[in-house]
Short mmCIF file of C-alpha atoms in Angstrom, two decimals:
data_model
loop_
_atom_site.label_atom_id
_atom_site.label_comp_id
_atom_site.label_asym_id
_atom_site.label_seq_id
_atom_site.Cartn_x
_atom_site.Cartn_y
_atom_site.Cartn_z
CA UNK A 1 4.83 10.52 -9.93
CA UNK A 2 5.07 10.42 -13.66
CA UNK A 3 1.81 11.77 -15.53
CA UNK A 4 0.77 9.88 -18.60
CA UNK A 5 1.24 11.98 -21.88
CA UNK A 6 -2.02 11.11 -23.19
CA UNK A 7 -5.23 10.04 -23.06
CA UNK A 8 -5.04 6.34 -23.37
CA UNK A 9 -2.10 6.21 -21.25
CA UNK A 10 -3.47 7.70 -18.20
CA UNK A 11 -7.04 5.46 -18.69
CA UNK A 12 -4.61 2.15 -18.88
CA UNK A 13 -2.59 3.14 -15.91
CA UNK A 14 -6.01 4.03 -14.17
CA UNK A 15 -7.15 0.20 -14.89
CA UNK A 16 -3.74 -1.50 -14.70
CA UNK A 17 -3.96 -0.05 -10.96
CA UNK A 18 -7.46 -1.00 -10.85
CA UNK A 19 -8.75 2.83 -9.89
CA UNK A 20 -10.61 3.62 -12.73
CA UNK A 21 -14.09 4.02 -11.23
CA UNK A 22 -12.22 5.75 -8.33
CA UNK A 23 -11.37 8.14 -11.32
CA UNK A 24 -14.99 8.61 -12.79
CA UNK A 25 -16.25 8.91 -8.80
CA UNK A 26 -13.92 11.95 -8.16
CA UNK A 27 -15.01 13.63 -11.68
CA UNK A 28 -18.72 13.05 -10.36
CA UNK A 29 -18.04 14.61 -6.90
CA UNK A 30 -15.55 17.56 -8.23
CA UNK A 31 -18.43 18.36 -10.99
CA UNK A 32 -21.23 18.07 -8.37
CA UNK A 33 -19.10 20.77 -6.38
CA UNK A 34 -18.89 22.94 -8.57
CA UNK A 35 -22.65 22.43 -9.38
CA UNK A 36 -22.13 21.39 -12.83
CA UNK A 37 -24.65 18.84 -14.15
CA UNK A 38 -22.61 16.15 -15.37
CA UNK A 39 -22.83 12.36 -13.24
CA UNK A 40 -20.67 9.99 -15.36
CA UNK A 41 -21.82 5.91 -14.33
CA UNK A 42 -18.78 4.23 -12.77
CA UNK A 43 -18.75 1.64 -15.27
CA UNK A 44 -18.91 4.50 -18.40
CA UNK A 45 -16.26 3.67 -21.55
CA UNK A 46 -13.79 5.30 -21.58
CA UNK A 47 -13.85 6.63 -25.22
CA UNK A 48 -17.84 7.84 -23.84
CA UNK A 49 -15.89 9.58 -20.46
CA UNK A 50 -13.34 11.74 -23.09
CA UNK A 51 -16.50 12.86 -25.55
CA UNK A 52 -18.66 13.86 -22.87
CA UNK A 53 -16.51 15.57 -20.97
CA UNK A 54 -14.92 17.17 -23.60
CA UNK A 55 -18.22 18.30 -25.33
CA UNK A 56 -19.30 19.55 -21.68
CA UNK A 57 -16.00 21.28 -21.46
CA UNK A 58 -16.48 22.93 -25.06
CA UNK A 59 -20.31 24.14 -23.93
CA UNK A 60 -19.44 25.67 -20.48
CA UNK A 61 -16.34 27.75 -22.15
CA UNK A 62 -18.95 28.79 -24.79
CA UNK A 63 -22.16 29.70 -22.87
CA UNK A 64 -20.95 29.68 -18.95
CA UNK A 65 -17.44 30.82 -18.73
CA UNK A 66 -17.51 31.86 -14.90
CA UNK A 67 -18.79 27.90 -14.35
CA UNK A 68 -15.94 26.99 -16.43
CA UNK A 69 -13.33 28.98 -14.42
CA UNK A 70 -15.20 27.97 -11.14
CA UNK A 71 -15.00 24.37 -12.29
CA UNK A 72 -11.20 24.84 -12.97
CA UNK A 73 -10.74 25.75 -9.44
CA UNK A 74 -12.28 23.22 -7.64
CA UNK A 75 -10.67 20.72 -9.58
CA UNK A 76 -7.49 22.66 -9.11
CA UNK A 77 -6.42 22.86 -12.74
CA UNK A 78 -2.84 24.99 -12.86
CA UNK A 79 -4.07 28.39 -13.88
CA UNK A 80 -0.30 28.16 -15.74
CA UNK A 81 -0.77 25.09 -17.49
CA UNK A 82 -4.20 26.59 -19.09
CA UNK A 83 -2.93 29.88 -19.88
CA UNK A 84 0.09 28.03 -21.48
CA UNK A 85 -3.01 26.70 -24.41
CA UNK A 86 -3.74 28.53 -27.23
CA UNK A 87 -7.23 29.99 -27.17
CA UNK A 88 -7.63 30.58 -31.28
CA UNK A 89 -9.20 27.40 -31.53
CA UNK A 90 -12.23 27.25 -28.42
CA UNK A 91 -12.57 23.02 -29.90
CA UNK A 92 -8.98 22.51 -29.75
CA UNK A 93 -8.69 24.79 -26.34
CA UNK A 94 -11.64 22.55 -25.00
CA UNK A 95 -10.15 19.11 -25.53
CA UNK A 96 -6.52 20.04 -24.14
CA UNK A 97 -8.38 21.07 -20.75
CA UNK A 98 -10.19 17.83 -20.59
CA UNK A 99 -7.25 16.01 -20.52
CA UNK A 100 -5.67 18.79 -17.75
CA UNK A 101 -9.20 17.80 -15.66
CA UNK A 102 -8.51 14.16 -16.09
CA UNK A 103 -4.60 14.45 -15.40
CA UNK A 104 -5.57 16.70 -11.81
CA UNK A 105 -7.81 14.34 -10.92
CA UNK A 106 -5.68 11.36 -11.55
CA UNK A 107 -2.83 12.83 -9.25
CA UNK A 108 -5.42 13.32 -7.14
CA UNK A 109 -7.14 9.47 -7.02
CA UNK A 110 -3.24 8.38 -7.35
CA UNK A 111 -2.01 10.13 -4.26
CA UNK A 112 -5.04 9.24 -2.27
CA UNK A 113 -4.66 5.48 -3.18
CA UNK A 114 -0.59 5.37 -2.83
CA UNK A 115 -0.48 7.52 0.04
CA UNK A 116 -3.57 6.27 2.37
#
């Protein structure tokens, strides 16, 4: 499997393969394990998916860091790949782990709808 490099190229390869709501369902259920407040409508924009997460990202490394980590591991976020980030910027820091969230949890809708 080949992870999109960005953003928009992992949302178009979610709704070329027609799994996008598959994507936003596995957010919803990951966040509600992790009891995180956040239940995204399957038929959210993209563009509105990336700023809420993101700002909800930014907030729980500001104010609820042990949510934040817990959140990390439930999605199963490579404690490598986030240590690899530089932590100067907590904005910056914030929006390169949404996209880590949103690449995990493709693989993981990807495998699930290749593989089943």
């Amino acid at each position: 499997m080949q992870l999109p490099k960005t953003f928009e190229g992992l949302i178009e390869e979610a709704i070329q393969l027609d799994l996008y709501k598959k994507l936003v369902f596995q957010l919803n259920k990951d966040f509600l394990l992790a009891n995180i407040d956040l239940d995204f409508h399957e038929a959210v924009l993209p563009s509105s998916l990336k700023l809420i997460l993101h700002e909800t990202i930014y907030k729980l490394i500001q104010e609820k860091f042990m949510e934040y980590l817990n959140l990390l591991y439930i999605i199963d976020v490579s404690e490598k790949q986030v240590k690899a980030l530089d932590g100067e910027d907590t904005l910056k820091l914030s929006e390169e782990v949404t996209f880590l969230i949103l690449k995990r949890e493709w693989q993981k809708v990807w495998f699930r709808h290749t593989y089943s």
